[in-house]
Coordinates of C-alpha atoms and ligand atoms in Angstrom, one line a residue:
M89 CA 0.0 0.0 0.0
E90 CA 1.4 3.4 -1.1
F91 CA 0.9 6.5 1.1
Q92 CA 1.7 10.2 0.6
N93 CA 2.1 11.1 4.2
L94 CA 2.8 7.8 6.0
K95 CA 5.9 5.6 5.9
V96 CA 5.6 2.0 6.9
T97 CA 8.3 -0.5 7.7
T98 CA 8.3 -3.9 9.3
Q99 CA 11.0 -5.7 11.2
D100 CA 10.7 -8.9 13.2
Q101 CA 6.9 -8.7 13.0
I102 CA 6.9 -5.2 14.5
V103 CA 5.4 -2.5 12.2
V104 CA 6.8 1.1 12.5
L105 CA 4.4 3.7 11.2
T106 CA 6.0 7.2 10.7
I107 CA 3.7 10.1 10.2
S108 CA 5.5 12.1 7.5
R109 CA 4.8 15.8 6.8
P110 CA 8.0 17.1 8.4
Q111 CA 7.7 20.6 6.8
Q112 CA 4.4 21.0 8.6
L113 CA 5.6 19.2 11.8
N114 CA 3.6 16.1 10.8
A115 CA 0.3 17.9 11.4
L116 CA -2.7 15.7 10.7
N117 CA -4.4 17.0 7.6
N118 CA -7.3 15.4 5.9
V119 CA -5.2 13.3 3.5
T120 CA -3.1 12.0 6.4
M121 CA -6.2 11.1 8.4
N122 CA -7.6 9.2 5.4
E123 CA -4.3 7.3 5.0
L124 CA -4.2 6.6 8.8
E125 CA -7.7 5.1 8.5
Q126 CA -6.7 2.9 5.5
F127 CA -3.5 1.8 7.2
V128 CA -5.2 0.8 10.5
N129 CA -7.9 -1.1 8.6
S130 CA -5.2 -2.9 6.6
I131 CA -3.4 -4.2 9.7
A132 CA -6.2 -4.9 12.1
L133 CA -6.6 -8.5 11.3
D134 CA -3.0 -9.4 10.4
K135 CA -2.1 -12.2 12.7
Q136 CA 1.6 -11.9 11.8
I137 CA 1.9 -8.6 13.6
K138 CA 3.4 -8.5 17.1
G139 CA 3.0 -4.8 17.7
L140 CA 2.9 -1.3 16.2
V141 CA 5.1 1.7 16.9
I142 CA 3.9 5.1 15.8
T143 CA 6.4 7.9 15.5
G144 CA 7.0 11.2 13.6
D145 CA 9.3 12.1 10.7
G146 CA 12.2 14.5 11.1
N147 CA 13.9 15.6 14.3
K148 CA 11.4 18.2 15.5
A149 CA 7.9 16.7 15.9
F150 CA 6.0 13.6 16.7
V151 CA 2.8 15.3 15.5
A152 CA 2.1 19.0 16.1
G153 CA -1.7 18.5 16.0
A154 CA -4.6 18.5 13.6
D155 CA -3.8 20.8 10.6
I156 CA -4.9 24.2 11.8
K157 CA -4.8 25.6 8.3
E158 CA -7.8 23.3 7.4
F159 CA -9.8 24.7 10.3
T160 CA -10.8 27.9 8.5
E161 CA -13.3 26.1 6.3
L162 CA -15.1 24.4 9.2
D163 CA -18.6 25.3 10.4
V164 CA -20.4 23.6 13.4
K165 CA -21.5 20.5 11.5
G166 CA -18.1 20.2 9.7
A167 CA -16.1 20.5 12.9
E168 CA -18.3 17.9 14.7
S169 CA -18.0 15.4 11.8
M170 CA -14.3 16.0 11.7
A171 CA -14.1 15.2 15.4
E172 CA -16.3 12.2 15.0
R173 CA -14.1 10.8 12.2
G174 CA -10.9 11.5 14.2
Q175 CA -12.4 9.8 17.3
K176 CA -13.3 6.7 15.2
I177 CA -9.9 6.4 13.6
F178 CA -8.1 6.8 17.0
Q179 CA -10.5 4.3 18.6
S180 CA -9.6 1.8 15.9
I181 CA -5.9 2.3 16.9
E182 CA -6.8 1.7 20.6
D183 CA -8.8 -1.4 19.6
L184 CA -5.9 -3.1 17.7
P185 CA -5.3 -6.6 19.2
F186 CA -1.6 -6.1 19.5
P187 CA 0.4 -3.5 21.6
V188 CA 0.6 -0.1 20.1
V189 CA 3.4 2.2 21.4
A190 CA 3.8 5.9 20.7
A191 CA 7.5 6.7 20.2
I192 CA 7.3 10.5 20.9
N193 CA 10.3 12.0 19.3
G194 CA 9.4 15.7 19.3
F195 CA 6.4 18.0 19.8
A196 CA 3.2 16.0 20.6
L197 CA 0.5 18.7 20.6
G198 CA -3.3 18.7 20.3
G199 CA -4.3 15.9 17.9
G200 CA -0.7 14.6 18.1
L201 CA -0.9 14.1 21.8
E202 CA -4.4 12.6 21.3
L203 CA -2.9 10.1 18.9
A204 CA -0.3 9.2 21.5
L205 CA -3.1 8.8 24.1
A206 CA -4.9 6.4 21.8
C207 CA -1.7 4.2 21.8
H208 CA -1.5 1.7 24.6
I209 CA 1.9 2.8 25.9
R210 CA 3.9 6.1 25.5
V211 CA 7.7 6.4 25.3
A212 CA 9.3 9.9 24.9
G213 CA 12.7 11.4 24.4
S214 CA 13.7 13.4 27.5
T215 CA 13.5 16.9 26.0
V216 CA 10.3 16.6 23.9
Q217 CA 7.3 18.8 24.7
M218 CA 3.7 17.8 24.8
G219 CA 0.5 19.6 25.4
L220 CA -3.1 20.2 24.5
P221 CA -3.0 23.8 23.3
E222 CA -6.5 23.8 21.8
V223 CA -7.8 26.3 24.5
K224 CA -5.4 28.8 23.0
L225 CA -7.4 28.6 19.8
G226 CA -10.7 28.9 21.6
I227 CA -11.6 25.2 21.2
I228 CA -11.1 21.9 23.1
P229 CA -9.5 18.6 22.1
G230 CA -11.8 16.7 19.7
Y231 CA -10.1 13.4 19.0
G232 CA -10.8 11.7 22.3
G233 CA -8.3 13.7 24.3
T234 CA -10.6 14.9 27.1
Q235 CA -11.8 11.3 27.6
R236 CA -8.5 9.4 27.4
L237 CA -6.5 11.9 29.4
T238 CA -9.0 11.9 32.2
K239 CA -8.8 8.1 32.3
I240 CA -5.0 8.1 32.2
I241 CA -4.1 10.8 34.7
G242 CA -7.4 11.5 36.6
R243 CA -9.9 14.3 36.3
A244 CA -8.3 17.0 38.5
K245 CA -5.0 16.8 36.6
A246 CA -6.7 16.6 33.3
I247 CA -8.7 19.7 33.9
E248 CA -5.6 21.7 34.8
F249 CA -3.6 20.3 31.9
I250 CA -6.3 20.9 29.2
A251 CA -7.4 24.3 30.6
S252 CA -3.8 25.6 30.8
G253 CA -3.0 24.7 27.2
E254 CA 0.7 24.7 28.4
M255 CA 3.4 22.3 27.2
I256 CA 5.3 20.0 29.6
E257 CA 8.5 18.1 29.1
A258 CA 8.8 14.3 29.1
R259 CA 10.0 14.0 32.7
K260 CA 7.0 16.0 34.0
A261 CA 4.7 13.9 31.8
K262 CA 6.1 10.7 33.3
E263 CA 5.7 12.1 36.8
M264 CA 2.0 12.8 36.0
G265 CA 1.5 9.2 34.6
L266 CA 0.9 10.6 31.1
I267 CA 3.8 8.6 29.6
S268 CA 5.5 5.4 30.8
H269 CA 9.1 5.8 29.8
V270 CA 11.6 8.6 29.2
T271 CA 14.7 7.9 27.0
I272 CA 17.6 9.9 25.8
L273 CA 16.3 11.9 22.8
G274 CA 16.7 9.7 19.7
N275 CA 16.3 6.4 21.6
E276 CA 12.5 6.4 21.9
L277 CA 12.0 4.2 18.8
L278 CA 14.5 1.6 19.9
K279 CA 13.0 1.5 23.4
S280 CA 9.5 1.2 22.0
I281 CA 10.5 -1.8 19.8
E282 CA 12.3 -3.5 22.8
L283 CA 9.2 -2.9 24.9
I284 CA 7.0 -4.6 22.4
H285 CA 9.4 -7.6 22.2
S286 CA 9.4 -7.8 26.0
I287 CA 5.6 -7.9 26.4
T288 CA 4.9 -10.3 23.5
K289 CA 6.9 -13.3 24.7
Y290 CA 3.8 -15.3 25.5
S291 CA 0.6 -16.2 23.7
P292 CA -1.0 -13.7 21.3
N293 CA -4.4 -14.9 22.7
T294 CA -3.5 -13.6 26.1
M295 CA -2.2 -10.3 24.7
S296 CA -5.4 -9.4 22.9
K297 CA -7.4 -10.2 25.9
I298 CA -5.2 -8.2 28.2
L299 CA -5.6 -5.2 25.9
K300 CA -9.4 -5.6 25.7
A301 CA -9.9 -6.2 29.4
T302 CA -7.7 -3.2 30.4
A303 CA -9.5 -1.0 27.8
I304 CA -12.9 -1.5 29.5
A305 CA -11.7 -1.5 33.1
G306 CA -14.0 0.7 35.1
S307 CA -17.0 0.1 32.9
K308 CA -19.8 -2.1 34.1
N309 CA -18.8 -4.9 31.7
G310 CA -15.2 -5.1 32.8
Y311 CA -15.5 -8.0 35.3
Q312 CA -17.9 -9.9 33.0
Y313 CA -15.5 -9.6 30.1
E314 CA -12.6 -10.7 32.3
R315 CA -14.3 -13.9 33.5
E316 CA -15.5 -14.7 30.0
A317 CA -12.0 -14.2 28.5
F318 CA -10.5 -16.2 31.4
G319 CA -12.9 -19.0 30.5
E320 CA -12.3 -18.8 26.7
L321 CA -8.6 -19.0 27.2
F322 CA -9.0 -22.5 28.8
N323 CA -10.1 -23.7 25.4
T324 CA -6.9 -22.7 23.7
Q325 CA -3.9 -24.9 22.8
D326 CA -1.6 -22.3 24.4
A327 CA -3.3 -22.5 27.8
K328 CA -3.3 -26.4 27.7
E329 CA 0.4 -26.2 26.8
G330 CA 1.3 -23.6 29.5
I331 CA -0.5 -25.5 32.3
Q332 CA 0.9 -28.9 31.2
A333 CA 4.4 -27.4 30.9
F334 CA 4.3 -26.1 34.5
I335 CA 3.2 -29.6 35.7
E336 CA 6.0 -31.3 33.7
K337 CA 8.5 -28.7 34.9
R338 CA 9.5 -27.6 31.4
K339 CA 9.4 -24.4 29.3
P340 CA 6.1 -24.0 27.5
S341 CA 6.1 -23.9 23.7
F342 CA 3.4 -21.4 22.7
K343 CA 2.1 -21.1 19.1
G344 CA 3.5 -17.5 19.2
F345 CA 2.8 -14.6 16.9
Ligands
LIG234 N1 -1.3 22.7 11.8 C1 -0.8 23.2 10.6 N2 0.5 23.6 10.4 C2 1.3 23.5 11.5 C3 0.9 23.0 12.7 C4 -0.5 22.6 12.8 N3 -1.0 22.1 14.0 N4 1.9 23.0 13.6 C5 3.0 23.5 12.9 N5 2.6 23.8 11.6 C6 3.4 24.3 10.5 C7 3.7 25.8 10.7 O1 2.5 26.5 10.2 C8 4.9 26.0 9.8 O2 4.5 25.9 8.5 P1 5.0 27.1 7.5 O3 6.5 27.0 7.4 O4 4.3 26.7 6.2 O5 4.4 28.4 8.0 C9 5.7 24.7 10.1 O6 4.7 23.8 10.6 C10 6.7 24.9 11.1 O7 6.1 25.4 12.3 P2 6.6 26.7 13.1 O8 5.5 27.2 13.9 O9 7.3 27.6 12.1 O10 7.7 26.0 14.0 P3 8.2 26.6 15.5 O11 9.4 25.8 15.8 O12 8.3 28.1 15.4 O13 7.0 26.2 16.5 C11 5.3 24.8 17.4 C12 6.7 24.9 16.7 C13 4.9 23.4 17.5 C14 5.4 25.4 18.8 C15 4.3 25.6 16.6 O14 4.3 25.2 15.3 C16 2.8 25.4 17.0 O15 2.4 26.0 18.1 N6 2.0 24.6 16.3 C17 0.6 24.5 16.6 C18 0.4 23.5 17.7 C19 -1.1 23.4 18.0 O16 -1.7 24.4 18.4 N7 -1.6 22.2 17.8 C20 -3.0 21.9 18.2 C21 -3.9 22.0 17.0 S1 -5.5 21.8 17.5

Protein backbone atom coordinates (compact mmCIF):
# COMPACT_ATOMS: atom_id res chain seq x y z
CA MET A 1 0.00 0.00 0.00
CA GLU A 2 1.44 3.39 -1.08
CA PHE A 3 0.89 6.50 1.05
CA GLN A 4 1.70 10.16 0.57
CA ASN A 5 2.12 11.09 4.24
CA LEU A 6 2.83 7.78 5.97
CA LYS A 7 5.93 5.59 5.91
CA VAL A 8 5.55 1.98 6.92
CA THR A 9 8.34 -0.49 7.68
CA THR A 10 8.26 -3.91 9.32
CA GLN A 11 11.01 -5.73 11.17
CA ASP A 12 10.73 -8.89 13.24
CA GLN A 13 6.92 -8.67 12.99
CA ILE A 14 6.87 -5.16 14.48
CA VAL A 15 5.42 -2.49 12.23
CA VAL A 16 6.76 1.08 12.48
CA LEU A 17 4.41 3.74 11.21
CA THR A 18 5.98 7.18 10.66
CA ILE A 19 3.69 10.15 10.17
CA SER A 20 5.51 12.09 7.49
CA ARG A 21 4.84 15.75 6.76
CA PRO A 22 8.02 17.09 8.36
CA GLN A 23 7.69 20.57 6.81
CA GLN A 24 4.39 20.96 8.65
CA LEU A 25 5.62 19.21 11.80
CA ASN A 26 3.61 16.14 10.77
CA ALA A 27 0.30 17.95 11.37
CA LEU A 28 -2.65 15.66 10.69
CA ASN A 29 -4.40 17.04 7.63
CA ASN A 30 -7.33 15.40 5.87
CA VAL A 31 -5.15 13.35 3.53
CA THR A 32 -3.09 12.00 6.44
CA MET A 33 -6.21 11.07 8.43
CA ASN A 34 -7.59 9.21 5.38
CA GLU A 35 -4.35 7.34 5.04
CA LEU A 36 -4.23 6.56 8.75
CA GLU A 37 -7.70 5.07 8.51
CA GLN A 38 -6.73 2.90 5.53
CA PHE A 39 -3.52 1.83 7.22
CA VAL A 40 -5.20 0.78 10.49
CA ASN A 41 -7.90 -1.14 8.61
CA SER A 42 -5.22 -2.92 6.61
CA ILE A 43 -3.35 -4.23 9.69
CA ALA A 44 -6.18 -4.86 12.15
CA LEU A 45 -6.63 -8.52 11.26
CA ASP A 46 -3.04 -9.38 10.42
CA LYS A 47 -2.09 -12.24 12.74
CA GLN A 48 1.60 -11.92 11.84
CA ILE A 49 1.92 -8.55 13.56
CA LYS A 50 3.39 -8.54 17.07
CA GLY A 51 3.05 -4.83 17.65
CA LEU A 52 2.92 -1.34 16.17
CA VAL A 53 5.08 1.70 16.91
CA ILE A 54 3.88 5.13 15.81
CA THR A 55 6.41 7.95 15.48
CA GLY A 56 6.96 11.21 13.59
CA ASP A 57 9.27 12.09 10.70
CA GLY A 58 12.16 14.52 11.11
CA ASN A 59 13.85 15.61 14.31
CA LYS A 60 11.38 18.19 15.53
CA ALA A 61 7.92 16.71 15.92
CA PHE A 62 5.99 13.58 16.70
CA VAL A 63 2.79 15.27 15.49
CA ALA A 64 2.07 18.99 16.12
CA GLY A 65 -1.70 18.52 16.03
CA ALA A 66 -4.55 18.55 13.60
CA ASP A 67 -3.83 20.79 10.63
CA ILE A 68 -4.94 24.22 11.85
CA LYS A 69 -4.84 25.59 8.29
CA GLU A 70 -7.80 23.34 7.42
CA PHE A 71 -9.84 24.73 10.35
CA THR A 72 -10.79 27.94 8.52
CA GLU A 73 -13.27 26.07 6.32
CA LEU A 74 -15.13 24.41 9.21
CA ASP A 75 -18.63 25.27 10.44
CA VAL A 76 -20.38 23.63 13.41
CA LYS A 77 -21.45 20.54 11.47
CA GLY A 78 -18.13 20.22 9.68
CA ALA A 79 -16.15 20.50 12.93
CA GLU A 80 -18.34 17.93 14.66
CA SER A 81 -18.03 15.44 11.84
CA MET A 82 -14.27 16.00 11.68
CA ALA A 83 -14.08 15.18 15.40
CA GLU A 84 -16.35 12.15 14.96
CA ARG A 85 -14.13 10.80 12.22
CA GLY A 86 -10.93 11.47 14.18
CA GLN A 87 -12.39 9.78 17.26
CA LYS A 88 -13.33 6.75 15.19
CA ILE A 89 -9.87 6.41 13.64
CA PHE A 90 -8.12 6.82 16.99
CA GLN A 91 -10.52 4.32 18.56
CA SER A 92 -9.60 1.80 15.87
CA ILE A 93 -5.95 2.29 16.89
CA GLU A 94 -6.80 1.71 20.55
CA ASP A 95 -8.78 -1.40 19.56
CA LEU A 96 -5.90 -3.08 17.73
CA PRO A 97 -5.34 -6.58 19.19
CA PHE A 98 -1.57 -6.15 19.54
CA PRO A 99 0.36 -3.54 21.57
CA VAL A 100 0.64 -0.07 20.07
CA VAL A 101 3.41 2.19 21.39
CA ALA A 102 3.84 5.89 20.67
CA ALA A 103 7.53 6.72 20.24
CA ILE A 104 7.28 10.46 20.92
CA ASN A 105 10.31 11.98 19.26
CA GLY A 106 9.35 15.68 19.29
CA PHE A 107 6.37 18.00 19.76
CA ALA A 108 3.20 16.03 20.57
CA LEU A 109 0.51 18.68 20.56
CA GLY A 110 -3.26 18.69 20.26
CA GLY A 111 -4.32 15.89 17.92
CA GLY A 112 -0.72 14.63 18.08
CA LEU A 113 -0.91 14.06 21.82
CA GLU A 114 -4.40 12.62 21.35
CA LEU A 115 -2.90 10.14 18.87
CA ALA A 116 -0.30 9.19 21.50
CA LEU A 117 -3.07 8.83 24.10
CA ALA A 118 -4.87 6.38 21.81
CA CYS A 119 -1.72 4.22 21.81
CA HIS A 120 -1.49 1.67 24.62
CA ILE A 121 1.91 2.82 25.91
CA ARG A 122 3.88 6.06 25.45
CA VAL A 123 7.66 6.44 25.34
CA ALA A 124 9.25 9.89 24.89
CA GLY A 125 12.67 11.41 24.40
CA SER A 126 13.69 13.43 27.48
CA THR A 127 13.46 16.91 25.97
CA VAL A 128 10.28 16.55 23.94
CA GLN A 129 7.34 18.76 24.74
CA MET A 130 3.72 17.81 24.79
CA GLY A 131 0.46 19.56 25.43
CA LEU A 132 -3.14 20.16 24.48
CA PRO A 133 -3.03 23.81 23.31
CA GLU A 134 -6.54 23.84 21.82
CA VAL A 135 -7.80 26.31 24.46
CA LYS A 136 -5.39 28.85 22.99
CA LEU A 137 -7.39 28.60 19.75
CA GLY A 138 -10.68 28.92 21.61
CA ILE A 139 -11.55 25.22 21.20
CA ILE A 140 -11.06 21.93 23.08
CA PRO A 141 -9.50 18.60 22.07
CA GLY A 142 -11.84 16.69 19.73
CA TYR A 143 -10.08 13.41 18.97
CA GLY A 144 -10.83 11.75 22.32
CA GLY A 145 -8.28 13.75 24.34
CA THR A 146 -10.64 14.90 27.10
CA GLN A 147 -11.82 11.32 27.64
CA ARG A 148 -8.55 9.43 27.42
CA LEU A 149 -6.47 11.94 29.37
CA THR A 150 -8.99 11.87 32.23
CA LYS A 151 -8.85 8.09 32.30
CA ILE A 152 -5.04 8.09 32.23
CA ILE A 153 -4.14 10.84 34.73
CA GLY A 154 -7.43 11.49 36.60
CA ARG A 155 -9.95 14.31 36.27
CA ALA A 156 -8.33 16.98 38.45
CA LYS A 157 -5.00 16.80 36.65
CA ALA A 158 -6.71 16.56 33.27
CA ILE A 159 -8.74 19.73 33.90
CA GLU A 160 -5.59 21.68 34.82
CA PHE A 161 -3.62 20.31 31.90
CA ILE A 162 -6.28 20.93 29.24
CA ALA A 163 -7.38 24.32 30.58
CA SER A 164 -3.82 25.65 30.82
CA GLY A 165 -2.95 24.70 27.24
CA GLU A 166 0.69 24.68 28.38
CA MET A 167 3.37 22.31 27.17
CA ILE A 168 5.26 20.05 29.55
CA GLU A 169 8.51 18.13 29.12
CA ALA A 170 8.76 14.35 29.06
CA ARG A 171 10.01 14.02 32.66
CA LYS A 172 7.05 15.97 34.02
CA ALA A 173 4.73 13.91 31.79
CA LYS A 174 6.15 10.73 33.32
CA GLU A 175 5.66 12.08 36.85
CA MET A 176 2.00 12.75 35.97
CA GLY A 177 1.54 9.24 34.57
CA LEU A 178 0.94 10.59 31.09
CA ILE A 179 3.80 8.58 29.60
CA SER A 180 5.50 5.39 30.83
CA HIS A 181 9.13 5.75 29.76
CA VAL A 182 11.61 8.56 29.15
CA THR A 183 14.69 7.90 27.02
CA ILE A 184 17.65 9.89 25.78
CA LEU A 185 16.29 11.88 22.81
CA GLY A 186 16.67 9.70 19.72
CA ASN A 187 16.33 6.39 21.58
CA GLU A 188 12.55 6.39 21.86
CA LEU A 189 11.97 4.23 18.77
CA LEU A 190 14.45 1.58 19.85
CA LYS A 191 13.00 1.53 23.38
CA SER A 192 9.48 1.16 21.96
CA ILE A 193 10.52 -1.81 19.84
CA GLU A 194 12.30 -3.45 22.80
CA LEU A 195 9.23 -2.88 24.93
CA ILE A 196 6.98 -4.64 22.41
CA HIS A 197 9.36 -7.61 22.24
CA SER A 198 9.42 -7.81 26.03
CA ILE A 199 5.63 -7.94 26.41
CA THR A 200 4.90 -10.30 23.51
CA LYS A 201 6.90 -13.32 24.68
CA TYR A 202 3.81 -15.35 25.53
CA SER A 203 0.61 -16.24 23.70
CA PRO A 204 -0.98 -13.71 21.29
CA ASN A 205 -4.35 -14.91 22.65
CA THR A 206 -3.50 -13.63 26.12
CA MET A 207 -2.16 -10.33 24.71
CA SER A 208 -5.37 -9.45 22.86
CA LYS A 209 -7.44 -10.25 25.94
CA ILE A 210 -5.19 -8.19 28.24
CA LEU A 211 -5.61 -5.23 25.87
CA LYS A 212 -9.40 -5.56 25.69
CA ALA A 213 -9.87 -6.16 29.44
CA THR A 214 -7.75 -3.17 30.45
CA ALA A 215 -9.49 -0.98 27.85
CA ILE A 216 -12.88 -1.54 29.47
CA ALA A 217 -11.66 -1.51 33.09
CA GLY A 218 -13.98 0.66 35.14
CA SER A 219 -16.98 0.09 32.88
CA LYS A 220 -19.78 -2.11 34.13
CA ASN A 221 -18.84 -4.87 31.67
CA GLY A 222 -15.23 -5.08 32.80
CA TYR A 223 -15.55 -7.96 35.28
CA GLN A 224 -17.91 -9.85 33.00
CA TYR A 225 -15.47 -9.56 30.10
CA GLU A 226 -12.59 -10.66 32.34
CA ARG A 227 -14.31 -13.85 33.49
CA GLU A 228 -15.52 -14.73 29.98
CA ALA A 229 -12.04 -14.17 28.54
CA PHE A 230 -10.54 -16.21 31.40
CA GLY A 231 -12.95 -19.03 30.50
CA GLU A 232 -12.35 -18.81 26.74
CA LEU A 233 -8.60 -19.05 27.18
CA PHE A 234 -8.99 -22.48 28.78
CA ASN A 235 -10.11 -23.68 25.38
CA THR A 236 -6.85 -22.67 23.65
CA GLN A 237 -3.89 -24.87 22.82
CA ASP A 238 -1.59 -22.32 24.42
CA ALA A 239 -3.34 -22.54 27.81
CA LYS A 240 -3.31 -26.35 27.69
CA GLU A 241 0.40 -26.23 26.80
CA GLY A 242 1.26 -23.59 29.45
CA ILE A 243 -0.47 -25.48 32.27
CA GLN A 244 0.92 -28.87 31.20
CA ALA A 245 4.44 -27.42 30.88
CA PHE A 246 4.26 -26.13 34.47
CA ILE A 247 3.23 -29.56 35.73
CA GLU A 248 5.96 -31.26 33.70
CA LYS A 249 8.54 -28.69 34.90
CA ARG A 250 9.52 -27.61 31.38
CA LYS A 251 9.37 -24.40 29.32
CA PRO A 252 6.05 -23.99 27.47
CA SER A 253 6.09 -23.85 23.71
CA PHE A 254 3.37 -21.38 22.70
CA LYS A 255 2.14 -21.09 19.14
CA GLY A 256 3.48 -17.53 19.17
CA PHE A 257 2.84 -14.62 16.90
N1 LIG B 1 -1.26 22.73 11.76
C1 LIG B 1 -0.81 23.21 10.61
N2 LIG B 1 0.47 23.59 10.42
C2 LIG B 1 1.30 23.48 11.48
C3 LIG B 1 0.89 22.99 12.73
C4 LIG B 1 -0.47 22.59 12.83
N3 LIG B 1 -0.95 22.06 13.96
N4 LIG B 1 1.94 23.00 13.56
C5 LIG B 1 2.98 23.49 12.86
N5 LIG B 1 2.60 23.77 11.61
C6 LIG B 1 3.42 24.33 10.51
C7 LIG B 1 3.66 25.81 10.68
O1 LIG B 1 2.54 26.53 10.22
C8 LIG B 1 4.88 25.98 9.82
O2 LIG B 1 4.49 25.95 8.48
P1 LIG B 1 4.95 27.11 7.45
O3 LIG B 1 6.46 27.01 7.44
O4 LIG B 1 4.30 26.68 6.17
O5 LIG B 1 4.45 28.37 8.03
C9 LIG B 1 5.68 24.70 10.08
O6 LIG B 1 4.73 23.75 10.56
C10 LIG B 1 6.75 24.85 11.14
O7 LIG B 1 6.15 25.35 12.30
P2 LIG B 1 6.64 26.68 13.09
O8 LIG B 1 5.50 27.21 13.85
O9 LIG B 1 7.32 27.59 12.12
O10 LIG B 1 7.75 26.05 14.04
P3 LIG B 1 8.22 26.61 15.45
O11 LIG B 1 9.41 25.81 15.83
O12 LIG B 1 8.33 28.07 15.43
O13 LIG B 1 7.02 26.23 16.47
C11 LIG B 1 5.30 24.81 17.42
C12 LIG B 1 6.69 24.90 16.73
C13 LIG B 1 4.94 23.35 17.51
C14 LIG B 1 5.40 25.41 18.84
C15 LIG B 1 4.26 25.60 16.59
O14 LIG B 1 4.33 25.16 15.25
C16 LIG B 1 2.84 25.41 17.05
O15 LIG B 1 2.44 25.99 18.05
N6 LIG B 1 2.04 24.62 16.31
C17 LIG B 1 0.64 24.47 16.55
C18 LIG B 1 0.39 23.54 17.70
C19 LIG B 1 -1.10 23.44 18.01
O16 LIG B 1 -1.73 24.39 18.42
N7 LIG B 1 -1.63 22.22 17.85
C20 LIG B 1 -2.99 21.94 18.17
C21 LIG B 1 -3.86 22.03 17.00
S1 LIG B 1 -5.54 21.77 17.45
